[in-house]
Short mmCIF file of C-alpha atoms and ligand atoms in Angstrom, two decimals:
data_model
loop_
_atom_site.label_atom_id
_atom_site.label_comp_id
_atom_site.label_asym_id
_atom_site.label_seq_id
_atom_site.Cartn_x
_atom_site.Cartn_y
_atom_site.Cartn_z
CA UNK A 665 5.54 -11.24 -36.18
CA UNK A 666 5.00 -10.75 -32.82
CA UNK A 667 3.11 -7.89 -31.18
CA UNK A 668 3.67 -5.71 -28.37
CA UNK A 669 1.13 -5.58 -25.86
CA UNK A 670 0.24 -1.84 -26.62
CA UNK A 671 -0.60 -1.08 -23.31
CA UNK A 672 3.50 -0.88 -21.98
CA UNK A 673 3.35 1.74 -25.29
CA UNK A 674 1.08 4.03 -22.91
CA UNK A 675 3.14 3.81 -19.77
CA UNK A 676 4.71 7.20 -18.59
CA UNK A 677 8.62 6.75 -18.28
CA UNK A 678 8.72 5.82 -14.61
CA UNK A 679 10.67 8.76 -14.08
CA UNK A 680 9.85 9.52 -9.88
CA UNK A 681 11.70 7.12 -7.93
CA UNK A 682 14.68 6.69 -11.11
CA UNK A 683 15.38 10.75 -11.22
CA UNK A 684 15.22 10.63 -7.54
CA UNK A 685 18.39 8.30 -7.52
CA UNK A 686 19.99 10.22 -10.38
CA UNK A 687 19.97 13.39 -7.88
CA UNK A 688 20.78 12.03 -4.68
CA UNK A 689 23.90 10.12 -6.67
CA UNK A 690 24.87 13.10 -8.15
CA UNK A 691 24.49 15.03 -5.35
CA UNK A 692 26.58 12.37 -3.22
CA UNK A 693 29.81 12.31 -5.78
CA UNK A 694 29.98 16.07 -5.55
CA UNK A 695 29.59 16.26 -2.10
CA UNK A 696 31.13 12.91 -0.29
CA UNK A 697 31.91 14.42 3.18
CA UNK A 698 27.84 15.33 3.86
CA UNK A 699 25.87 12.89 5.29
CA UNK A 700 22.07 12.30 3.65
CA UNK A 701 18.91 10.89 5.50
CA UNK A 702 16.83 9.04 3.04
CA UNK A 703 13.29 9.73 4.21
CA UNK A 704 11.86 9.00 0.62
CA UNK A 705 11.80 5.19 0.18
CA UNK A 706 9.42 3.60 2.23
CA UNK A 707 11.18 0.59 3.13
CA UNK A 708 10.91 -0.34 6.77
CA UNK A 709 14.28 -0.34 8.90
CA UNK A 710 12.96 -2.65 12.25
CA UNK A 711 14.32 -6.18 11.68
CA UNK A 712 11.86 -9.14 11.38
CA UNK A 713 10.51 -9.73 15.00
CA UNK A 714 12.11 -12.58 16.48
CA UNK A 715 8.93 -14.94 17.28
CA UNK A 716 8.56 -14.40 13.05
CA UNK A 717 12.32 -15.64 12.60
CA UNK A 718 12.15 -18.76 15.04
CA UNK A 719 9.21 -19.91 13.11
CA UNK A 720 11.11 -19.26 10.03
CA UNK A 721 14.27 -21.31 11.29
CA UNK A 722 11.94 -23.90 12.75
CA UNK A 723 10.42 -24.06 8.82
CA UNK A 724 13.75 -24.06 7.45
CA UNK A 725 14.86 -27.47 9.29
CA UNK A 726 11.54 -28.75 8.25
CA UNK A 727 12.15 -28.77 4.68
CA UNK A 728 15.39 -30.14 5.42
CA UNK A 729 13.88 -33.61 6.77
CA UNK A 730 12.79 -36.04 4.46
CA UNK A 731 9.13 -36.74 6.50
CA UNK A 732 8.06 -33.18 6.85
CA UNK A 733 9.73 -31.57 3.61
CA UNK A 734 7.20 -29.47 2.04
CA UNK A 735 7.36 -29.28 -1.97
CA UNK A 736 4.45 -27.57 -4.42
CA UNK A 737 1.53 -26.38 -2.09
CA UNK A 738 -1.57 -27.68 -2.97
CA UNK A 739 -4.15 -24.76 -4.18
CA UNK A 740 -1.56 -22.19 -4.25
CA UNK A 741 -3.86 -19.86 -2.00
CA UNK A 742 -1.77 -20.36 0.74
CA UNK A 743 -2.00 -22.89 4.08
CA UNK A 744 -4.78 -23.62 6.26
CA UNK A 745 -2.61 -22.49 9.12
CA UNK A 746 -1.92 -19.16 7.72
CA UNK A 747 -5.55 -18.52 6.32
CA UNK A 748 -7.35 -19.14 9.64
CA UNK A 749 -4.51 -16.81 11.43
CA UNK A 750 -5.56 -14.12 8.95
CA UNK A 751 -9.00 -14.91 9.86
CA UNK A 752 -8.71 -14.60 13.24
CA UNK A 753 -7.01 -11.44 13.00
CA UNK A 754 -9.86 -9.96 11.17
CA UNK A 755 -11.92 -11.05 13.49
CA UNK A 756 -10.05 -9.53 16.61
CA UNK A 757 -10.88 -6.01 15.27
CA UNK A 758 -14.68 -7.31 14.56
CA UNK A 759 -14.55 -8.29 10.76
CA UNK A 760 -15.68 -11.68 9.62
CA UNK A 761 -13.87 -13.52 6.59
CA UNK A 762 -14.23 -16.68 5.86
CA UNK A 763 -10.52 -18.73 5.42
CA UNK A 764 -11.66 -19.72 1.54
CA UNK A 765 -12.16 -16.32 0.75
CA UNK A 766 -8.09 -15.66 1.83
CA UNK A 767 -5.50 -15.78 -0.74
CA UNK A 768 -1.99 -15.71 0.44
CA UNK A 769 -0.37 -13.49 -1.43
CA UNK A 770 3.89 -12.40 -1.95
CA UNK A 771 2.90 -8.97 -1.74
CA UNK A 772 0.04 -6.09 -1.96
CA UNK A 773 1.98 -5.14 -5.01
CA UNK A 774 1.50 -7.91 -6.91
CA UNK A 775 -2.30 -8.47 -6.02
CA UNK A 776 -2.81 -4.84 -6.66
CA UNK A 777 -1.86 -4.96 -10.24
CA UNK A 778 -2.21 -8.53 -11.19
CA UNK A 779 -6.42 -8.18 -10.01
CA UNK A 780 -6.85 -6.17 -13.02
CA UNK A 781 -6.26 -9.35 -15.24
CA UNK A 782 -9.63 -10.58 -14.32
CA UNK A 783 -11.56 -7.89 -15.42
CA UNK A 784 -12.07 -6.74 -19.16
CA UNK A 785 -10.63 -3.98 -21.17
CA UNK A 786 -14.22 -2.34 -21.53
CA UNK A 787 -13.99 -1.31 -17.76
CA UNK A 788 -13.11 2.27 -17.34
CA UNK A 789 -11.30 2.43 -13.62
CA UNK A 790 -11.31 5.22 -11.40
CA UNK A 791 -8.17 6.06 -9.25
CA UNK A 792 -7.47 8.55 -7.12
CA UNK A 793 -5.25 11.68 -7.50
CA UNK A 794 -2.45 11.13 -5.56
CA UNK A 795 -1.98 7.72 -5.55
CA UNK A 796 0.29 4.34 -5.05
CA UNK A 797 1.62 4.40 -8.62
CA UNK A 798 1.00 0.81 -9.07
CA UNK A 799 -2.78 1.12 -9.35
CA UNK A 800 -2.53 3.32 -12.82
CA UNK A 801 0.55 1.86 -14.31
CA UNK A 802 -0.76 -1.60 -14.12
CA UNK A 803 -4.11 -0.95 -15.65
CA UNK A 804 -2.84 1.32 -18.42
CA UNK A 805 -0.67 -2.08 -19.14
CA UNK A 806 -3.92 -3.99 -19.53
CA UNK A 807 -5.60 -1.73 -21.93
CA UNK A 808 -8.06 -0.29 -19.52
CA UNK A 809 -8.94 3.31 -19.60
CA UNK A 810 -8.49 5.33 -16.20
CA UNK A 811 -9.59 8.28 -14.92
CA UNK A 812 -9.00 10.31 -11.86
CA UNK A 813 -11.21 11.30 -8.30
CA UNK A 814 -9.39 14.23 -6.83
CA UNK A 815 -7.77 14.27 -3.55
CA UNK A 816 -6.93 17.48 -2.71
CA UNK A 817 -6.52 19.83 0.37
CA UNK A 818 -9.94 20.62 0.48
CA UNK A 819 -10.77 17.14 1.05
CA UNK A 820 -8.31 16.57 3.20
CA UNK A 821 -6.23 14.33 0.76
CA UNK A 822 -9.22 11.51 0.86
CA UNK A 823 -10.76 11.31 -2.99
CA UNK A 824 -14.42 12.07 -2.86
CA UNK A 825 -17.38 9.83 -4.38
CA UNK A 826 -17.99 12.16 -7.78
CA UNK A 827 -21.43 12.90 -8.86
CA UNK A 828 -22.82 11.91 -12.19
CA UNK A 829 -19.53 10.06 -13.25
CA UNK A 830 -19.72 6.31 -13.85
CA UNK A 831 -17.43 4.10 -13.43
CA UNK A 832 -16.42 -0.30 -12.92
CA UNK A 833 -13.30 -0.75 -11.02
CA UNK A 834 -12.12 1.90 -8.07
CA UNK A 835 -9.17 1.86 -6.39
CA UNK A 836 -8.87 3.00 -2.80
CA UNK A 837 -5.93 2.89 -0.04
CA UNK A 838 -6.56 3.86 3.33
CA UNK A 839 -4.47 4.84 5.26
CA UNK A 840 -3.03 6.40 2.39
CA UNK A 841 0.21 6.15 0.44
CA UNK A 842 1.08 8.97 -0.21
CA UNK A 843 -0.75 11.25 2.02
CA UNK A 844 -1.50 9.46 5.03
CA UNK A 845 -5.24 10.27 4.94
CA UNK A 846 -7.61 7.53 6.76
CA UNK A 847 -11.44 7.15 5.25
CA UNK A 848 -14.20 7.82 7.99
CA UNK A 849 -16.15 4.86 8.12
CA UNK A 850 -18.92 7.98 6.53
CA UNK A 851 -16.24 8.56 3.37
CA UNK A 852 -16.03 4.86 3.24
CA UNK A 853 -19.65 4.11 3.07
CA UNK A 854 -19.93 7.13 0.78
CA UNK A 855 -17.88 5.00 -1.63
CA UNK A 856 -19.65 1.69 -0.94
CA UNK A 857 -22.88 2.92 -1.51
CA UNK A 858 -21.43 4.39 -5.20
CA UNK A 859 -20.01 1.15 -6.20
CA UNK A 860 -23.30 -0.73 -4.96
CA UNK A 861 -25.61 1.69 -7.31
CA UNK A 862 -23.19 1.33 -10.57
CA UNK A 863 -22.34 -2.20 -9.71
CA UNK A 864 -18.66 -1.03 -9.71
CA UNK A 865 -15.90 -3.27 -7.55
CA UNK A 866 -13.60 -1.47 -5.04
CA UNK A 867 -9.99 -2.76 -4.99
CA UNK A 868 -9.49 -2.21 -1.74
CA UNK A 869 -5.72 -1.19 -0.35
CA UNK A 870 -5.23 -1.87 3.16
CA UNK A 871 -1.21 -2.01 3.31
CA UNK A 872 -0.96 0.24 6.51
CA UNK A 873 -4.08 -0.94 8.57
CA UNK A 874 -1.68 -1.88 11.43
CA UNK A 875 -0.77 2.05 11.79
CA UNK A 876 -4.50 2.65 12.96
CA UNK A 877 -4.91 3.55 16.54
CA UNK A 878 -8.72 4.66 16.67
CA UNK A 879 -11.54 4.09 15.25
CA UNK A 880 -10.98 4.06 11.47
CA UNK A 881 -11.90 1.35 9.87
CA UNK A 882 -9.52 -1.30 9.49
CA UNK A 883 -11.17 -2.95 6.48
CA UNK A 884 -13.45 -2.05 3.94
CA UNK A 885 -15.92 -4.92 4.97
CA UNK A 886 -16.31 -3.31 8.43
CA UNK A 887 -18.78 -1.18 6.26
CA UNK A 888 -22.18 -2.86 5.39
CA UNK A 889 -22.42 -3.63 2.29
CA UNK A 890 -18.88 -4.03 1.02
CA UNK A 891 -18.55 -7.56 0.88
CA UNK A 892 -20.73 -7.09 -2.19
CA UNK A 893 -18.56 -4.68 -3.98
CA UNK A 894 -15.03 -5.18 -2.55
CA UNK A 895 -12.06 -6.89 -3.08
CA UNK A 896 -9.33 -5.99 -0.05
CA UNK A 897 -5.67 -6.34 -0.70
CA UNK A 898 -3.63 -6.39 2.69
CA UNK A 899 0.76 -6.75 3.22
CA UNK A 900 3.03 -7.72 5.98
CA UNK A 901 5.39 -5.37 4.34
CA UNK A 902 4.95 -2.55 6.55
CA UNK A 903 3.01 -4.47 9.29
CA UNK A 904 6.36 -6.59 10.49
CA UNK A 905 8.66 -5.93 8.17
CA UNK A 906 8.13 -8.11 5.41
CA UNK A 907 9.46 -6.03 2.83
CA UNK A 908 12.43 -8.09 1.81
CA UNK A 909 10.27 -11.36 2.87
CA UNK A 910 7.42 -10.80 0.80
CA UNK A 911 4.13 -12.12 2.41
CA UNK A 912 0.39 -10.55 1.72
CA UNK A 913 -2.92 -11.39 1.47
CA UNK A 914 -6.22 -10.88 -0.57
CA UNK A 915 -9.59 -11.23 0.59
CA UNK A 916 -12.03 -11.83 -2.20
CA UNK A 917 -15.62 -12.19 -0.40
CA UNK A 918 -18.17 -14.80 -2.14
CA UNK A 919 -21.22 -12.50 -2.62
CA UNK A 920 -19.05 -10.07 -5.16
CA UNK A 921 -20.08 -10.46 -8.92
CA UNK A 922 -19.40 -9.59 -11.93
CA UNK A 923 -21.03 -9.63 -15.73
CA UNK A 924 -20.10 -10.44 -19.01
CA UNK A 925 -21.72 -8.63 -22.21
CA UNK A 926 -24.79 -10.06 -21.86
CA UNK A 927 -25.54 -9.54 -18.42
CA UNK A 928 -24.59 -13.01 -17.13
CA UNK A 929 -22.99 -13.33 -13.62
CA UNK A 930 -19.93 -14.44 -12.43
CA UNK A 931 -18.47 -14.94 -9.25
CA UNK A 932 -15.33 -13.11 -8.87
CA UNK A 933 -13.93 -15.41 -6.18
CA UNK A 934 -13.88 -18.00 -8.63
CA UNK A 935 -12.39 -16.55 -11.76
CA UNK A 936 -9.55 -14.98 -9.41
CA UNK A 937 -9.15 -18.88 -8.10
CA UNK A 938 -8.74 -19.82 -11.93
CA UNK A 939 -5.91 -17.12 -12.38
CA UNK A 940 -4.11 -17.62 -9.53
CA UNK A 941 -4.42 -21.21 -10.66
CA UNK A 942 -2.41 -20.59 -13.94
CA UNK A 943 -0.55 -18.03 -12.98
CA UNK A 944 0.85 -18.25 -9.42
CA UNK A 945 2.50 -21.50 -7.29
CA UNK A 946 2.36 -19.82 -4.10
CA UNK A 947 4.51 -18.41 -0.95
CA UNK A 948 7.46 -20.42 0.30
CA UNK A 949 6.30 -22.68 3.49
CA UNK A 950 9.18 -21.09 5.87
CA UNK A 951 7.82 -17.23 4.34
CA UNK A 952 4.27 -18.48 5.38
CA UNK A 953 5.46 -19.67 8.72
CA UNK A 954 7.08 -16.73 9.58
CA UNK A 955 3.64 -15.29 8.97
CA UNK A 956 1.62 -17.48 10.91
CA UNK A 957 3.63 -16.20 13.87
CA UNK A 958 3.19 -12.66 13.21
CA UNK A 959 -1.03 -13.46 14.14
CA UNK A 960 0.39 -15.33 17.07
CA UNK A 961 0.05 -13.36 20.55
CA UNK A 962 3.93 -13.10 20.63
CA UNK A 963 3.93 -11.65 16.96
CA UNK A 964 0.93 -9.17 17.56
CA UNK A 965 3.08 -7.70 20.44
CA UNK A 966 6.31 -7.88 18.87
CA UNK A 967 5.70 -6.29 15.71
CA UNK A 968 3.27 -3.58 17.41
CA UNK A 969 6.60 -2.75 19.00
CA UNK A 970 8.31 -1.77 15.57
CA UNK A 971 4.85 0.15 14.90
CA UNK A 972 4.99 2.27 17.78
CA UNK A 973 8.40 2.86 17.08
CA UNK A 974 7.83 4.00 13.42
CA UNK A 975 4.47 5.99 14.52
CA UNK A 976 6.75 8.11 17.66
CA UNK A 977 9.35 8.87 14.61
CA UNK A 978 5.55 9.92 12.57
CA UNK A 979 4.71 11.87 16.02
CA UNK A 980 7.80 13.69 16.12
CA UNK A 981 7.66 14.71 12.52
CA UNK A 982 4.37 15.66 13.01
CA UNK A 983 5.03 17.96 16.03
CA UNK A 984 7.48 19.73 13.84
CA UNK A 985 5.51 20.71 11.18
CA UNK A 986 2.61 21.29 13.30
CA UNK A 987 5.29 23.72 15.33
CA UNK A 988 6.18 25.25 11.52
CA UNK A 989 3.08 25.92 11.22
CA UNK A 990 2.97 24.19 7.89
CA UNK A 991 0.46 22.02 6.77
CA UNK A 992 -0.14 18.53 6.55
CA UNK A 993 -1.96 15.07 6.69
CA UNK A 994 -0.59 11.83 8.00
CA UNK A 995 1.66 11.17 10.80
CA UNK A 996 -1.34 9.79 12.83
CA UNK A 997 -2.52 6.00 11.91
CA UNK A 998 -0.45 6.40 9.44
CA UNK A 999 3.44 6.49 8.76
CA UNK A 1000 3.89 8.88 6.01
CA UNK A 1001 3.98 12.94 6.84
CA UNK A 1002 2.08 14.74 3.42
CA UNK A 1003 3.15 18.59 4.00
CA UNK A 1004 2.82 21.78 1.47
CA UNK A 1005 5.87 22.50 0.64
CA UNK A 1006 4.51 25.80 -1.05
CA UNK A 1007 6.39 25.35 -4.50
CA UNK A 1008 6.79 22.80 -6.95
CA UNK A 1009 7.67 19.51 -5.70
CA UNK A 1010 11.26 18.83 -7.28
CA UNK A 1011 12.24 22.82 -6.49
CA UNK A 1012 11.27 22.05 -3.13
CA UNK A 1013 13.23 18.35 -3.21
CA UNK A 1014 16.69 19.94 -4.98
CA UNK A 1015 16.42 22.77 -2.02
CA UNK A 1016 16.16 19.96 0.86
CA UNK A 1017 18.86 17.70 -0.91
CA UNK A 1018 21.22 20.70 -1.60
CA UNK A 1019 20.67 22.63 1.57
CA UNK A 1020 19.73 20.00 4.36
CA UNK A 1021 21.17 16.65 2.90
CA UNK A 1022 17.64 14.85 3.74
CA UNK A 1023 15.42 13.13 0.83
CA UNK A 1024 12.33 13.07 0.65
CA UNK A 1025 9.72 12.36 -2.15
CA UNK A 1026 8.22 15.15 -4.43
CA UNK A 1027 4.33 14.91 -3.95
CA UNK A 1028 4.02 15.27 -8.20
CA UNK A 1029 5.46 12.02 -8.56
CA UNK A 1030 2.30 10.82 -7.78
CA UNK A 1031 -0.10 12.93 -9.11
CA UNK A 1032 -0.88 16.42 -10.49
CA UNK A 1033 -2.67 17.06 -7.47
CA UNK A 1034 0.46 15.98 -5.90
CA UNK A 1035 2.18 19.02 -6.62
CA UNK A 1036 3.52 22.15 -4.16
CA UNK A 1037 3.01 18.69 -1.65
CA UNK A 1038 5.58 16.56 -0.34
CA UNK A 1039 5.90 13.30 1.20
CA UNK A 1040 8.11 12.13 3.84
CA UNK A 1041 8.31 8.73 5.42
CA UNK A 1042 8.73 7.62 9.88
CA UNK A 1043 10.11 4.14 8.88
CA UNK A 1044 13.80 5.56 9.10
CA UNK A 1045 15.59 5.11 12.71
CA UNK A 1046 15.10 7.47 15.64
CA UNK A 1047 17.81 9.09 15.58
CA UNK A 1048 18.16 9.93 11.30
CA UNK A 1049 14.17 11.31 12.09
CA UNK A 1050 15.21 14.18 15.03
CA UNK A 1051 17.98 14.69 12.62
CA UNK A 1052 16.33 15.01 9.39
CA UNK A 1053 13.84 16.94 11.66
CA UNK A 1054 16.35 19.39 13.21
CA UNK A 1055 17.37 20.17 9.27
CA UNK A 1056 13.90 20.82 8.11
CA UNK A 1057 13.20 23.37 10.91
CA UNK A 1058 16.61 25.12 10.07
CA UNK A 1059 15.41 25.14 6.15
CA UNK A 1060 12.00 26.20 7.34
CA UNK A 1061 11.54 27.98 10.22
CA UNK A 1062 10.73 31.92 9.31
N1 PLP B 1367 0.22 -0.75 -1.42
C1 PLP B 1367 0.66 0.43 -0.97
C2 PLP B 1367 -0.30 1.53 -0.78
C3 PLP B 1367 2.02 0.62 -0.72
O1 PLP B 1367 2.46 1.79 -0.28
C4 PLP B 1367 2.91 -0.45 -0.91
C5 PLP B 1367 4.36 -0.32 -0.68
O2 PLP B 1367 4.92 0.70 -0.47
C6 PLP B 1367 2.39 -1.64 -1.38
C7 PLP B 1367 1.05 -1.76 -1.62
C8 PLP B 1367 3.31 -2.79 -1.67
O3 PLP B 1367 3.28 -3.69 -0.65
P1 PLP B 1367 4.06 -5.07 -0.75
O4 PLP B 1367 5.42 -4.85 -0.20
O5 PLP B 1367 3.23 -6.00 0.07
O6 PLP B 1367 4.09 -5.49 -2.17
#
């Protein structure tokens, strides 16, 4: 007989982003002659930058030539050319990672939850509250007990290092989906220093470093120390548009261990080598192309062009709240706009859907702490954000 995987029995209904399209549908029979800005979803709108597509087509015709046709790739970690482009970009904001530490990934999705495989179901994982649902759902699949570090408006949506709790897998994001909260390299060496003393590993999310403009750290092994207790999982997704593409990558540094039962050491590098091994064949050549170019000086600039673009629409949503006198977090290095929307999430999503025609995402979705908060995303054009924008001030102004 065969046996679920009791995990998948433990999973809450993913109910956020599936009610959310059962209201705006709804909403959208009844009411075909009013237009709705979709500022929920955060799926980029800028198209792939055009150095990125060249070296796509240029892959393409390639394949298509018996002498340079490309079939399995070797490890499965992803080219030389691509690894030492990600290692130069690390380095050209002062990090050093070595190219065999670099897995190329099809996503920070994937690498987010599929890291989990590696580590047993004795480890009791901490993640904060908000957060990316991916991080929870995925380890609840796997058996693994998790608990929560509050992020709240006292601390500024960033989860604080809790005292006297232990725990052996943490997952961070900065800059933050949802709230858009960056980690002080202080908060970030608060949490390194935790994970050092219980010997914990940090899965570290790093989906939006692109969208920092100062000094925030960029990577969690800017901070001494982390390349001891960190894993880093990184995405082209929102950094040129790679949604649709799918292109990532996971830096796994060689000093990080881990322990079985008796207290014997492991590297982790390795044992995520052997997984990926089994369980993954790679990222198309012409998709890992296209993202060699994107670390080429032609892609840096090009797709720092669809950044500033998304991070004026975060400006201008920021400057309207700010002008509402409302708060929030985000909106600076980051592109998602976090505001207290002063009653419970959905009321507050049915009112902006009925009243305004804009949709947003209700903070709950993504936590309890999530609730009376509200997220709204910059990656939508110019011209849906001073709309959308125009409507929330008419909603909200007193
Ligand atoms: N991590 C965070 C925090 C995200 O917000 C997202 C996507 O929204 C992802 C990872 C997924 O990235 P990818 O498209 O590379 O799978």
């Amino acid at each position: 007989m065969a046996k679920i995987n009791k995990g998948f029995l433990n999973l809450k209904e993913n109910y956020l982003f599936i009610e959310i399209g059962r209201k705006v549908r709804e909403y959208v029979e009844a009411n075909p002659d009013k237009p709705i800005i979709r500022m929920g979803i955060g799926d980029v709108t800028q198209p792939l930058a055009p150095c990125v597509v060249e070296a796509m087509q240029k892959a393409a015709a390639e394949m298509g030539v018996k002498e340079t046709f490309k079939g399995y790739e070797d490890s499965g970690r992803g080219y030389d050319f691509l690894r030492s482009a990600v290692a130069g970009y690390y380095k050209s904001f002062g990090v050093d990672v070595e190219t065999d530490e670099i897995f190329i990934s099809d996503g920070a999705k994937s690498d987010s939850g599929n890291i989990t495989d590696i580590f047993g179901e004795d480890n009791i994982v901490m993640v904060s509250d908000p957060a990316y649902p991916v991080y929870v759902d995925s380890n609840i699949m796997n058996n693994k007990q998790v608990i929560f570090a509050d992020a709240t408006e006292q601390t500024g949506f960033a989860p604080v290092v809790p005292s006297g709790v232990k725990t052996d897998l943490i997952y961070l994001c900065s800059p933050n989906n949802p709230t858009g909260a960056v980690f002080t390299k202080e908060q970030l060496t608060d949490w390194v220093n935790y994970a050092l003393e219980n010997k914990a590993v940090i899965i570290y999310d790093a989906a939006y470093e692109a969208f920092i403009s100062d000094d925030s750290p960029r990577s969690i092994f800017a901070v001494e120390g982390a390349r001891r207790c960190a894993i880093e999982i990184c995405s082209l997704s929102k950094t040129a548009g790679f949604t649709g593409t799918r292109c990532g990558y996971t830096v796994v540094p060689k000093e990080l261990e881990f322990y079985d039962d008796k207290g014997a050491v492991y590297s982790v590098l390795k044992i995520w080598a052997r997984r990926q091994g089994s369980k993954f064949n790679g990222v198309p050549y012409v998709i890992q192309r296209g993202a060699e170019a994107v670390f080429s000086p032609d892609g840096l600039k090009q797709t720092k062009e669809a950044i500033d673009y998304y991070m004026e629409n975060a400006r201008i949503m920021s400057e309207t709240f700010s002008e509402l006198n409302i708060s929030y977090t985000g909106g600076k290095n980051s592109p998602y706009i976090w505001f207290k929307c002063n009653m419970p999430s959905w009321d507050f999503f049915d009112m902006l859907l009925s009243g305004k025609q804009v949709v947003g995402t209700p903070g709950v979705g993504f936590g309890k702490n999530g609730d009376g908060w509200f997220r709204l995303t910059a990656f939508n054009t110019r011209e849906n954000t001073i709309e959308a924008m125009k409507r929330v001030r008419e909603l909200l102004a007193k």
